[in-house]
């Protein structure tokens, strides 16, 4: 029977309690399972400030054990600022970001963040919180975004969106090689638009998504690799004041009530070395399918740093589609003046289809990039520079372009 022993320090708990740390460990008097212990340490180390380690020591009672948890936590608060040129031409390519993260401020091992991102004609504020409890993690994300956009030379479109997302994640199986989890998310989104101060009818969506996801770690030769996967099913509901579809709605009209399948997978695999250079392959695929037309917030987009690289922004979208990202990374470049360097080359592709026209569109891009990272005490600097070229795109988008994209981030 285990007896819990928690190592304490001036920053071990929160302002109110240390219940989150104690609650992460197996209960006193219960049967000690290694999987429970690993889950507890993982939940504590979800927070970037924590570096928890655990030891199992002999207890005083016959057959008993003592769980000795040691942690040297970092700062409770973390601030960040950054900029990039990932924005759209319509609302401004230069984006500015700022954020604050609070780890275990109250003592429930909760993570809370507040962030802002803006361009010339857009603003977005996001707040999120996540609280673990054993094999469960409960989360909330709220956001407010707005934008201005010119329509021709005479009309100004203004849009605003409020969104709330409540999530529950439950680890249902885990071992030393990985874990499998069940995920439920309820999202409510309300969008408002007006043209020259003429207000359109607001559009509201309530979407329930259930998913299974997993992580597996493995060895290839004497090097490590991993794979992740997720499969989800979404239902657009008529609850929570959501917009209602007309009784005679057709398949090619955007639906508020719908079914949608989606999935994604990723992997990292070591590749044969070239001389002393250690290479690795990283791949990621995302896909979705719906049998009816969807509103933009539920569609899949291709193009930009988050999906198909080689393009400045998302260029095609659809109710159905797939994106594929591939890159080869040089992982052991010598550190230069304290800066870690990770060069890579990439080849990405994607395809989307709108139910309304049943026409597939394709994108493909290639190029190279480098990721940089440096630390100086509590200060961290990261950056990425990408040079990309369009290979395939719809003819109506004109000539293929070369893009130079960059981001810089500072955390303290």
mmCIF file of C-alpha atoms in Angstrom:
data_model
loop_
_atom_site.group_PDB
_atom_site.id
_atom_site.type_symbol
_atom_site.label_atom_id
_atom_site.label_comp_id
_atom_site.label_asym_id
_atom_site.label_seq_id
_atom_site.Cartn_x
_atom_site.Cartn_y
_atom_site.Cartn_z
ATOM 1 C CA UNK A 1 0.000 0.000 0.000
ATOM 2 C CA UNK A 2 1.552 3.333 -0.966
ATOM 3 C CA UNK A 3 1.971 6.319 1.319
ATOM 4 C CA UNK A 4 2.087 9.626 -0.548
ATOM 5 C CA UNK A 5 5.033 11.889 0.103
ATOM 6 C CA UNK A 6 5.142 15.139 -1.866
ATOM 7 C CA UNK A 7 8.327 17.182 -1.980
ATOM 8 C CA UNK A 8 7.467 20.792 -1.177
ATOM 9 C CA UNK A 9 9.231 24.066 -1.826
ATOM 10 C CA UNK A 10 8.518 27.769 -1.905
ATOM 11 C CA UNK A 11 6.870 27.465 -5.333
ATOM 12 C CA UNK A 12 5.620 23.864 -5.199
ATOM 13 C CA UNK A 13 1.966 24.804 -4.728
ATOM 14 C CA UNK A 14 -0.384 27.554 -5.798
ATOM 15 C CA UNK A 15 -1.741 30.595 -4.046
ATOM 16 C CA UNK A 16 -4.728 28.667 -2.682
ATOM 17 C CA UNK A 17 -3.707 25.032 -2.400
ATOM 18 C CA UNK A 18 -1.465 22.221 -3.632
ATOM 19 C CA UNK A 19 -4.401 19.911 -4.294
ATOM 20 C CA UNK A 20 -3.447 19.552 -7.944
ATOM 21 C CA UNK A 21 -0.094 17.977 -7.142
ATOM 22 C CA UNK A 22 -1.459 15.684 -4.434
ATOM 23 C CA UNK A 23 -4.443 14.704 -6.584
ATOM 24 C CA UNK A 24 -2.189 13.718 -9.473
ATOM 25 C CA UNK A 25 -0.539 10.955 -7.455
ATOM 26 C CA UNK A 26 -2.055 7.563 -6.521
ATOM 27 C CA UNK A 27 -4.194 7.754 -3.391
ATOM 28 C CA UNK A 28 -2.799 6.810 0.016
ATOM 29 C CA UNK A 29 -3.751 3.248 0.887
ATOM 30 C CA UNK A 30 -4.476 2.206 -2.677
ATOM 31 C CA UNK A 31 -2.721 -0.325 -4.862
ATOM 32 C CA UNK A 32 0.248 1.233 -6.609
ATOM 33 C CA UNK A 33 0.105 0.940 -10.404
ATOM 34 C CA UNK A 34 2.979 2.219 -12.505
ATOM 35 C CA UNK A 35 0.565 3.479 -15.160
ATOM 36 C CA UNK A 36 -1.176 5.651 -12.539
ATOM 37 C CA UNK A 37 2.180 7.005 -11.423
ATOM 38 C CA UNK A 38 3.281 7.781 -14.992
ATOM 39 C CA UNK A 39 -0.034 9.512 -15.691
ATOM 40 C CA UNK A 40 0.355 11.679 -12.602
ATOM 41 C CA UNK A 41 3.870 12.766 -13.528
ATOM 42 C CA UNK A 42 2.750 13.500 -17.105
ATOM 43 C CA UNK A 43 -0.103 15.672 -15.848
ATOM 44 C CA UNK A 44 2.252 17.675 -13.614
ATOM 45 C CA UNK A 45 4.813 18.061 -16.401
ATOM 46 C CA UNK A 46 2.154 19.360 -18.808
ATOM 47 C CA UNK A 47 3.065 22.730 -17.352
ATOM 48 C CA UNK A 48 6.265 24.168 -18.784
ATOM 49 C CA UNK A 49 7.402 25.384 -15.363
ATOM 50 C CA UNK A 50 7.494 21.849 -13.945
ATOM 51 C CA UNK A 51 10.252 19.247 -14.170
ATOM 52 C CA UNK A 52 8.841 16.628 -11.845
ATOM 53 C CA UNK A 53 10.602 13.349 -11.110
ATOM 54 C CA UNK A 54 9.361 10.519 -8.951
ATOM 55 C CA UNK A 55 10.940 7.718 -6.946
ATOM 56 C CA UNK A 56 9.315 4.698 -5.323
ATOM 57 C CA UNK A 57 10.877 4.079 -1.906
ATOM 58 C CA UNK A 58 10.251 1.301 0.635
ATOM 59 C CA UNK A 59 7.502 2.146 3.109
ATOM 60 C CA UNK A 60 7.411 1.506 6.834
ATOM 61 C CA UNK A 61 4.552 -0.977 6.603
ATOM 62 C CA UNK A 62 5.206 -4.423 5.088
ATOM 63 C CA UNK A 63 4.587 -4.288 1.343
ATOM 64 C CA UNK A 64 4.112 -0.537 1.465
ATOM 65 C CA UNK A 65 5.794 2.088 -0.678
ATOM 66 C CA UNK A 66 6.473 5.790 -0.452
ATOM 67 C CA UNK A 67 6.038 7.967 -3.538
ATOM 68 C CA UNK A 68 8.728 10.653 -3.394
ATOM 69 C CA UNK A 69 7.963 13.448 -5.839
ATOM 70 C CA UNK A 70 10.645 16.056 -6.481
ATOM 71 C CA UNK A 71 10.101 19.177 -8.539
ATOM 72 C CA UNK A 72 12.065 22.374 -9.062
ATOM 73 C CA UNK A 73 9.410 24.596 -10.653
ATOM 74 C CA UNK A 74 10.261 27.597 -12.752
ATOM 75 C CA UNK A 75 8.484 30.930 -12.833
ATOM 76 C CA UNK A 76 4.750 30.867 -12.354
ATOM 77 C CA UNK A 77 4.149 33.472 -15.075
ATOM 78 C CA UNK A 78 5.544 33.586 -18.593
ATOM 79 C CA UNK A 79 5.264 36.472 -21.065
ATOM 80 C CA UNK A 80 5.694 36.338 -24.824
ATOM 81 C CA UNK A 81 5.778 38.668 -27.808
ATOM 82 C CA UNK A 82 6.335 38.046 -31.481
ATOM 83 C CA UNK A 83 5.747 39.021 -35.055
ATOM 84 C CA UNK A 84 5.454 37.314 -38.437
ATOM 85 C CA UNK A 85 4.325 37.987 -41.999
ATOM 86 C CA UNK A 86 1.812 35.116 -42.183
ATOM 87 C CA UNK A 87 -1.242 37.375 -42.551
ATOM 88 C CA UNK A 88 -3.395 37.772 -45.659
ATOM 89 C CA UNK A 89 -3.028 40.509 -48.230
ATOM 90 C CA UNK A 90 -6.642 41.547 -47.685
ATOM 91 C CA UNK A 91 -6.245 42.402 -43.983
ATOM 92 C CA UNK A 92 -2.482 42.870 -43.564
ATOM 93 C CA UNK A 93 0.460 40.508 -43.907
ATOM 94 C CA UNK A 94 2.332 41.650 -40.789
ATOM 95 C CA UNK A 95 0.969 40.129 -37.589
ATOM 96 C CA UNK A 96 1.800 41.117 -34.006
ATOM 97 C CA UNK A 97 1.365 38.744 -31.064
ATOM 98 C CA UNK A 98 1.490 39.055 -27.283
ATOM 99 C CA UNK A 99 0.591 36.657 -24.508
ATOM 100 C CA UNK A 100 0.796 35.733 -20.857
ATOM 101 C CA UNK A 101 0.733 32.204 -19.412
ATOM 102 C CA UNK A 102 0.084 31.292 -15.772
ATOM 103 C CA UNK A 103 1.055 27.810 -14.571
ATOM 104 C CA UNK A 104 -0.437 26.406 -11.344
ATOM 105 C CA UNK A 105 -1.266 29.868 -9.998
ATOM 106 C CA UNK A 106 -4.154 28.552 -7.888
ATOM 107 C CA UNK A 107 -2.616 25.175 -7.101
ATOM 108 C CA UNK A 108 -4.741 22.793 -9.177
ATOM 109 C CA UNK A 109 -1.964 22.235 -11.771
ATOM 110 C CA UNK A 110 -4.072 24.393 -14.064
ATOM 111 C CA UNK A 111 -2.715 26.151 -17.143
ATOM 112 C CA UNK A 112 -4.221 29.528 -18.028
ATOM 113 C CA UNK A 113 -3.252 31.712 -20.979
ATOM 114 C CA UNK A 114 -4.334 35.012 -22.473
ATOM 115 C CA UNK A 115 -3.136 36.028 -25.929
ATOM 116 C CA UNK A 116 -3.649 38.660 -28.605
ATOM 117 C CA UNK A 117 -2.905 38.601 -32.317
ATOM 118 C CA UNK A 118 -3.561 41.428 -34.737
ATOM 119 C CA UNK A 119 -2.863 42.825 -38.187
ATOM 120 C CA UNK A 120 -3.711 46.094 -39.915
ATOM 121 C CA UNK A 121 -7.410 45.183 -40.180
ATOM 122 C CA UNK A 122 -7.885 42.293 -37.734
ATOM 123 C CA UNK A 123 -7.825 41.728 -33.979
ATOM 124 C CA UNK A 124 -8.238 38.558 -31.951
ATOM 125 C CA UNK A 125 -8.139 37.898 -28.200
ATOM 126 C CA UNK A 126 -8.035 34.346 -26.846
ATOM 127 C CA UNK A 127 -8.272 33.012 -23.292
ATOM 128 C CA UNK A 128 -7.806 29.348 -22.439
ATOM 129 C CA UNK A 129 -7.633 27.198 -19.324
ATOM 130 C CA UNK A 130 -7.015 23.507 -18.672
ATOM 131 C CA UNK A 131 -7.274 21.603 -15.383
ATOM 132 C CA UNK A 132 -6.132 17.967 -14.953
ATOM 133 C CA UNK A 133 -7.752 15.452 -12.635
ATOM 134 C CA UNK A 134 -6.202 11.999 -12.718
ATOM 135 C CA UNK A 135 -6.745 10.545 -16.177
ATOM 136 C CA UNK A 136 -9.006 13.463 -17.122
ATOM 137 C CA UNK A 137 -8.262 16.953 -18.413
ATOM 138 C CA UNK A 138 -10.988 19.606 -18.599
ATOM 139 C CA UNK A 139 -10.475 22.664 -20.785
ATOM 140 C CA UNK A 140 -12.104 25.881 -21.946
ATOM 141 C CA UNK A 141 -11.175 28.266 -24.757
ATOM 142 C CA UNK A 142 -12.911 31.551 -25.458
ATOM 143 C CA UNK A 143 -12.140 33.973 -28.262
ATOM 144 C CA UNK A 144 -13.270 37.247 -29.770
ATOM 145 C CA UNK A 145 -12.109 38.213 -33.253
ATOM 146 C CA UNK A 146 -12.953 41.050 -35.632
ATOM 147 C CA UNK A 147 -11.948 42.177 -39.106
ATOM 148 C CA UNK A 148 -12.455 44.908 -41.702
ATOM 149 C CA UNK A 149 -12.341 44.285 -45.436
ATOM 150 C CA UNK A 150 -13.063 46.461 -48.456
ATOM 151 C CA UNK A 151 -15.577 45.263 -51.056
ATOM 152 C CA UNK A 152 -14.630 47.057 -54.234
ATOM 153 C CA UNK A 153 -14.134 50.779 -53.662
ATOM 154 C CA UNK A 154 -17.421 51.693 -51.992
ATOM 155 C CA UNK A 155 -18.353 49.082 -49.363
ATOM 156 C CA UNK A 156 -16.707 48.203 -46.045
ATOM 157 C CA UNK A 157 -17.347 44.757 -44.575
ATOM 158 C CA UNK A 158 -16.986 44.412 -40.802
ATOM 159 C CA UNK A 159 -17.178 41.029 -39.118
ATOM 160 C CA UNK A 160 -17.005 39.829 -35.536
ATOM 161 C CA UNK A 161 -17.005 36.313 -34.075
ATOM 162 C CA UNK A 162 -17.489 35.091 -30.504
ATOM 163 C CA UNK A 163 -16.491 31.483 -29.792
ATOM 164 C CA UNK A 164 -16.542 29.208 -26.744
ATOM 165 C CA UNK A 165 -15.170 25.657 -26.618
ATOM 166 C CA UNK A 166 -15.491 23.247 -23.683
ATOM 167 C CA UNK A 167 -13.399 20.090 -23.762
ATOM 168 C CA UNK A 168 -12.947 16.838 -21.856
ATOM 169 C CA UNK A 169 -10.059 14.472 -22.532
ATOM 170 C CA UNK A 170 -9.859 11.043 -20.902
ATOM 171 C CA UNK A 171 -6.833 8.748 -21.179
ATOM 172 C CA UNK A 172 -8.304 5.267 -21.543
ATOM 173 C CA UNK A 173 -5.113 3.241 -22.011
ATOM 174 C CA UNK A 174 -1.421 3.863 -21.511
ATOM 175 C CA UNK A 175 1.849 1.986 -21.236
ATOM 176 C CA UNK A 176 5.524 2.791 -21.675
ATOM 177 C CA UNK A 177 5.121 2.934 -25.465
ATOM 178 C CA UNK A 178 2.257 5.422 -25.574
ATOM 179 C CA UNK A 179 -1.362 6.112 -24.759
ATOM 180 C CA UNK A 180 -4.888 6.248 -26.175
ATOM 181 C CA UNK A 181 -7.424 8.903 -25.226
ATOM 182 C CA UNK A 182 -11.077 9.797 -25.736
ATOM 183 C CA UNK A 183 -11.943 13.428 -26.441
ATOM 184 C CA UNK A 184 -15.214 15.381 -26.363
ATOM 185 C CA UNK A 185 -15.499 19.038 -27.404
ATOM 186 C CA UNK A 186 -18.545 21.300 -27.494
ATOM 187 C CA UNK A 187 -18.071 24.514 -29.482
ATOM 188 C CA UNK A 188 -20.466 27.429 -29.871
ATOM 189 C CA UNK A 189 -19.626 30.146 -32.388
ATOM 190 C CA UNK A 190 -21.624 33.293 -33.199
ATOM 191 C CA UNK A 191 -20.651 35.404 -36.218
ATOM 192 C CA UNK A 192 -21.931 38.891 -36.993
ATOM 193 C CA UNK A 193 -21.395 40.854 -40.218
ATOM 194 C CA UNK A 194 -22.325 44.279 -41.485
ATOM 195 C CA UNK A 195 -21.700 46.213 -44.691
ATOM 196 C CA UNK A 196 -21.624 50.011 -44.430
ATOM 197 C CA UNK A 197 -23.307 49.711 -40.994
ATOM 198 C CA UNK A 198 -26.113 47.536 -42.406
ATOM 199 C CA UNK A 199 -26.300 44.534 -40.078
ATOM 200 C CA UNK A 200 -26.871 41.050 -41.529
ATOM 201 C CA UNK A 201 -28.622 38.280 -39.628
ATOM 202 C CA UNK A 202 -26.103 36.685 -37.202
ATOM 203 C CA UNK A 203 -25.078 33.104 -37.830
ATOM 204 C CA UNK A 204 -24.587 30.701 -34.894
ATOM 205 C CA UNK A 205 -23.176 27.185 -34.845
ATOM 206 C CA UNK A 206 -23.152 24.630 -32.030
ATOM 207 C CA UNK A 207 -20.902 21.672 -32.812
ATOM 208 C CA UNK A 208 -20.309 18.548 -30.726
ATOM 209 C CA UNK A 209 -17.201 16.537 -31.625
ATOM 210 C CA UNK A 210 -16.131 13.155 -30.243
ATOM 211 C CA UNK A 211 -12.759 11.671 -31.101
ATOM 212 C CA UNK A 212 -10.235 8.967 -30.333
ATOM 213 C CA UNK A 213 -6.539 9.767 -30.465
ATOM 214 C CA UNK A 214 -3.298 8.020 -29.704
ATOM 215 C CA UNK A 215 0.463 8.344 -29.388
ATOM 216 C CA UNK A 216 2.972 5.536 -29.889
ATOM 217 C CA UNK A 217 6.730 5.732 -29.395
ATOM 218 C CA UNK A 218 9.093 3.234 -30.970
ATOM 219 C CA UNK A 219 12.701 2.631 -31.929
ATOM 220 C CA UNK A 220 14.155 2.380 -35.423
ATOM 221 C CA UNK A 221 17.617 0.933 -35.061
ATOM 222 C CA UNK A 222 19.005 2.730 -32.037
ATOM 223 C CA UNK A 223 17.018 5.918 -32.651
ATOM 224 C CA UNK A 224 13.594 6.913 -31.445
ATOM 225 C CA UNK A 225 10.498 7.743 -33.443
ATOM 226 C CA UNK A 226 6.838 8.380 -32.778
ATOM 227 C CA UNK A 227 3.425 8.346 -34.425
ATOM 228 C CA UNK A 228 0.165 10.067 -33.512
ATOM 229 C CA UNK A 229 -3.337 9.611 -34.861
ATOM 230 C CA UNK A 230 -6.833 10.964 -34.309
ATOM 231 C CA UNK A 231 -10.275 10.222 -35.745
ATOM 232 C CA UNK A 232 -13.270 12.424 -35.006
ATOM 233 C CA UNK A 233 -16.984 12.750 -35.708
ATOM 234 C CA UNK A 234 -18.717 16.143 -35.505
ATOM 235 C CA UNK A 235 -22.410 16.948 -35.311
ATOM 236 C CA UNK A 236 -23.826 20.412 -35.925
ATOM 237 C CA UNK A 237 -26.657 20.714 -33.407
ATOM 238 C CA UNK A 238 -29.707 22.955 -33.111
ATOM 239 C CA UNK A 239 -29.041 23.593 -29.399
ATOM 240 C CA UNK A 240 -27.642 26.672 -27.599
ATOM 241 C CA UNK A 241 -29.449 29.155 -29.858
ATOM 242 C CA UNK A 242 -27.813 27.765 -32.986
ATOM 243 C CA UNK A 243 -29.152 28.770 -36.380
ATOM 244 C CA UNK A 244 -31.703 26.325 -37.805
ATOM 245 C CA UNK A 245 -31.603 24.919 -41.308
ATOM 246 C CA UNK A 246 -34.660 25.501 -43.452
ATOM 247 C CA UNK A 247 -36.833 22.400 -43.977
ATOM 248 C CA UNK A 248 -36.235 22.527 -47.738
ATOM 249 C CA UNK A 249 -32.472 23.185 -47.572
ATOM 250 C CA UNK A 250 -30.457 21.541 -50.352
ATOM 251 C CA UNK A 251 -27.088 19.784 -50.086
ATOM 252 C CA UNK A 252 -25.210 22.636 -51.743
ATOM 253 C CA UNK A 253 -26.409 25.269 -49.240
ATOM 254 C CA UNK A 254 -24.304 25.824 -46.104
ATOM 255 C CA UNK A 255 -25.705 23.778 -43.206
ATOM 256 C CA UNK A 256 -25.883 24.528 -39.490
ATOM 257 C CA UNK A 257 -26.975 20.938 -38.771
ATOM 258 C CA UNK A 258 -24.575 18.446 -40.313
ATOM 259 C CA UNK A 259 -22.358 15.404 -39.826
ATOM 260 C CA UNK A 260 -18.630 15.589 -40.501
ATOM 261 C CA UNK A 261 -15.806 13.042 -40.315
ATOM 262 C CA UNK A 262 -12.228 14.154 -39.784
ATOM 263 C CA UNK A 263 -8.861 12.618 -39.028
ATOM 264 C CA UNK A 264 -5.189 13.372 -38.774
ATOM 265 C CA UNK A 265 -1.930 11.531 -38.249
ATOM 266 C CA UNK A 266 1.721 12.460 -37.850
ATOM 267 C CA UNK A 267 5.049 10.692 -37.513
ATOM 268 C CA UNK A 268 8.750 11.269 -37.057
ATOM 269 C CA UNK A 269 11.188 8.650 -38.335
ATOM 270 C CA UNK A 270 14.985 8.631 -38.281
ATOM 271 C CA UNK A 271 16.621 8.408 -41.711
ATOM 272 C CA UNK A 272 20.019 6.989 -42.681
ATOM 273 C CA UNK A 273 22.753 9.468 -41.810
ATOM 274 C CA UNK A 274 24.734 11.277 -44.479
ATOM 275 C CA UNK A 275 28.223 11.461 -43.071
ATOM 276 C CA UNK A 276 27.838 12.869 -39.565
ATOM 277 C CA UNK A 277 24.479 14.515 -40.339
ATOM 278 C CA UNK A 278 21.537 12.970 -38.453
ATOM 279 C CA UNK A 279 18.403 13.221 -40.597
ATOM 280 C CA UNK A 280 14.767 12.648 -39.729
ATOM 281 C CA UNK A 281 11.505 12.558 -41.668
ATOM 282 C CA UNK A 282 8.416 14.302 -40.331
ATOM 283 C CA UNK A 283 5.030 13.840 -41.931
ATOM 284 C CA UNK A 284 1.515 15.002 -41.194
ATOM 285 C CA UNK A 285 -1.793 14.313 -42.916
ATOM 286 C CA UNK A 286 -5.202 15.875 -42.180
ATOM 287 C CA UNK A 287 -8.521 15.123 -43.859
ATOM 288 C CA UNK A 288 -12.251 15.688 -43.501
ATOM 289 C CA UNK A 289 -15.448 14.643 -45.268
ATOM 290 C CA UNK A 290 -18.972 16.016 -45.232
ATOM 291 C CA UNK A 291 -21.887 15.123 -47.485
ATOM 292 C CA UNK A 292 -23.405 18.625 -47.294
ATOM 293 C CA UNK A 293 -22.075 22.154 -47.727
ATOM 294 C CA UNK A 294 -20.557 23.733 -44.607
ATOM 295 C CA UNK A 295 -19.944 27.228 -43.323
ATOM 296 C CA UNK A 296 -16.366 28.494 -43.557
ATOM 297 C CA UNK A 297 -15.507 27.788 -39.916
ATOM 298 C CA UNK A 298 -16.158 24.059 -40.499
ATOM 299 C CA UNK A 299 -14.377 23.737 -43.844
ATOM 300 C CA UNK A 300 -10.836 22.532 -44.510
ATOM 301 C CA UNK A 301 -8.323 25.045 -45.889
ATOM 302 C CA UNK A 302 -5.094 24.482 -47.822
ATOM 303 C CA UNK A 303 -2.260 26.975 -48.169
ATOM 304 C CA UNK A 304 -0.065 28.836 -45.680
ATOM 305 C CA UNK A 305 2.350 27.906 -42.905
ATOM 306 C CA UNK A 306 -0.252 25.882 -41.037
ATOM 307 C CA UNK A 307 -1.160 23.553 -43.903
ATOM 308 C CA UNK A 308 0.400 23.528 -47.388
ATOM 309 C CA UNK A 309 3.620 25.537 -47.281
ATOM 310 C CA UNK A 310 4.925 27.416 -50.290
ATOM 311 C CA UNK A 311 1.962 29.820 -50.177
ATOM 312 C CA UNK A 312 1.440 32.940 -48.095
ATOM 313 C CA UNK A 313 -2.111 32.142 -47.035
ATOM 314 C CA UNK A 314 -4.978 29.702 -47.414
ATOM 315 C CA UNK A 315 -5.947 29.718 -51.088
ATOM 316 C CA UNK A 316 -8.459 26.894 -51.452
ATOM 317 C CA UNK A 317 -11.117 25.522 -49.128
ATOM 318 C CA UNK A 318 -13.779 22.861 -49.219
ATOM 319 C CA UNK A 319 -16.314 20.755 -47.382
ATOM 320 C CA UNK A 320 -14.072 17.774 -48.132
ATOM 321 C CA UNK A 321 -10.363 17.635 -48.501
ATOM 322 C CA UNK A 322 -6.930 16.507 -47.469
ATOM 323 C CA UNK A 323 -3.568 18.125 -46.740
ATOM 324 C CA UNK A 324 -0.186 16.400 -46.559
ATOM 325 C CA UNK A 325 3.021 17.879 -45.135
ATOM 326 C CA UNK A 326 6.437 16.268 -45.584
ATOM 327 C CA UNK A 327 9.822 17.485 -44.419
ATOM 328 C CA UNK A 328 13.348 16.164 -43.935
ATOM 329 C CA UNK A 329 15.181 17.729 -41.006
ATOM 330 C CA UNK A 330 18.905 17.927 -40.223
ATOM 331 C CA UNK A 331 18.758 17.437 -36.482
ATOM 332 C CA UNK A 332 22.343 17.677 -35.219
ATOM 333 C CA UNK A 333 23.689 20.904 -36.680
ATOM 334 C CA UNK A 334 26.424 22.206 -34.338
ATOM 335 C CA UNK A 335 25.260 24.964 -31.994
ATOM 336 C CA UNK A 336 26.539 28.331 -33.222
ATOM 337 C CA UNK A 337 27.091 31.085 -30.633
ATOM 338 C CA UNK A 338 24.473 29.494 -28.378
ATOM 339 C CA UNK A 339 21.897 29.246 -31.184
ATOM 340 C CA UNK A 340 20.389 25.851 -32.022
ATOM 341 C CA UNK A 341 19.837 25.481 -35.766
ATOM 342 C CA UNK A 342 17.453 23.082 -37.551
ATOM 343 C CA UNK A 343 17.441 23.280 -41.367
ATOM 344 C CA UNK A 344 14.777 21.425 -43.351
ATOM 345 C CA UNK A 345 13.362 20.911 -46.819
ATOM 346 C CA UNK A 346 9.670 20.314 -47.471
ATOM 347 C CA UNK A 347 7.157 19.126 -50.053
ATOM 348 C CA UNK A 348 3.477 19.682 -49.215
ATOM 349 C CA UNK A 349 0.213 19.151 -51.033
ATOM 350 C CA UNK A 350 -3.525 19.458 -50.591
ATOM 351 C CA UNK A 351 -6.877 19.088 -52.310
ATOM 352 C CA UNK A 352 -10.356 20.374 -51.477
ATOM 353 C CA UNK A 353 -13.854 20.064 -52.890
ATOM 354 C CA UNK A 354 -17.019 22.091 -52.385
ATOM 355 C CA UNK A 355 -20.220 20.062 -52.331
ATOM 356 C CA UNK A 356 -21.889 22.814 -54.359
ATOM 357 C CA UNK A 357 -19.727 22.376 -57.463
ATOM 358 C CA UNK A 358 -18.231 18.876 -57.002
ATOM 359 C CA UNK A 359 -14.924 20.216 -58.366
ATOM 360 C CA UNK A 360 -11.591 19.245 -56.818
ATOM 361 C CA UNK A 361 -8.893 21.905 -56.476
ATOM 362 C CA UNK A 362 -5.227 21.136 -55.843
ATOM 363 C CA UNK A 363 -2.213 22.840 -54.261
ATOM 364 C CA UNK A 364 1.411 21.757 -53.951
ATOM 365 C CA UNK A 365 4.446 23.646 -52.733
ATOM 366 C CA UNK A 366 8.094 23.009 -51.975
ATOM 367 C CA UNK A 367 11.031 24.836 -50.475
ATOM 368 C CA UNK A 368 13.430 25.012 -47.577
ATOM 369 C CA UNK A 369 13.601 26.619 -44.182
ATOM 370 C CA UNK A 370 15.505 26.921 -40.941
ATOM 371 C CA UNK A 371 14.339 27.012 -37.314
ATOM 372 C CA UNK A 372 16.434 28.842 -34.726
ATOM 373 C CA UNK A 373 16.303 28.745 -30.924
ATOM 374 C CA UNK A 374 18.407 30.279 -28.166
ATOM 375 C CA UNK A 375 18.124 30.621 -24.396
ATOM 376 C CA UNK A 376 19.714 33.164 -22.079
ATOM 377 C CA UNK A 377 18.672 32.490 -18.512
ATOM 378 C CA UNK A 378 14.907 32.900 -18.327
ATOM 379 C CA UNK A 379 14.787 34.477 -21.780
ATOM 380 C CA UNK A 380 14.051 32.359 -24.866
ATOM 381 C CA UNK A 381 14.242 33.370 -28.521
ATOM 382 C CA UNK A 382 12.826 31.342 -31.408
ATOM 383 C CA UNK A 383 12.579 32.106 -35.095
ATOM 384 C CA UNK A 384 11.781 30.427 -38.400
ATOM 385 C CA UNK A 385 12.612 31.486 -41.938
ATOM 386 C CA UNK A 386 11.021 29.776 -44.959
ATOM 387 C CA UNK A 387 11.593 30.155 -48.686
ATOM 388 C CA UNK A 388 8.844 28.430 -50.650
ATOM 389 C CA UNK A 389 7.641 28.022 -54.212
ATOM 390 C CA UNK A 390 4.224 27.087 -55.574
ATOM 391 C CA UNK A 391 4.262 23.954 -57.747
ATOM 392 C CA UNK A 392 0.546 23.369 -58.362
ATOM 393 C CA UNK A 393 -2.366 25.770 -57.932
ATOM 394 C CA UNK A 394 -5.700 26.575 -59.624
ATOM 395 C CA UNK A 395 -5.247 28.419 -62.923
ATOM 396 C CA UNK A 396 -7.489 31.294 -61.816
ATOM 397 C CA UNK A 397 -4.923 32.254 -59.148
ATOM 398 C CA UNK A 398 -2.519 33.424 -61.836
ATOM 399 C CA UNK A 399 1.206 32.789 -62.049
ATOM 400 C CA UNK A 400 3.004 30.699 -59.441
ATOM 401 C CA UNK A 401 4.850 32.782 -56.858
ATOM 402 C CA UNK A 402 7.859 32.446 -54.567
ATOM 403 C CA UNK A 403 7.320 33.479 -50.941
ATOM 404 C CA UNK A 404 9.658 34.400 -48.097
ATOM 405 C CA UNK A 405 8.012 33.958 -44.701
ATOM 406 C CA UNK A 406 9.495 34.648 -41.278
ATOM 407 C CA UNK A 407 8.498 34.628 -37.614
ATOM 408 C CA UNK A 408 10.280 35.841 -34.470
ATOM 409 C CA UNK A 409 9.247 35.085 -30.882
ATOM 410 C CA UNK A 410 10.547 36.185 -27.489
ATOM 411 C CA UNK A 411 9.522 34.557 -24.191
ATOM 412 C CA UNK A 412 10.509 35.672 -20.714
#
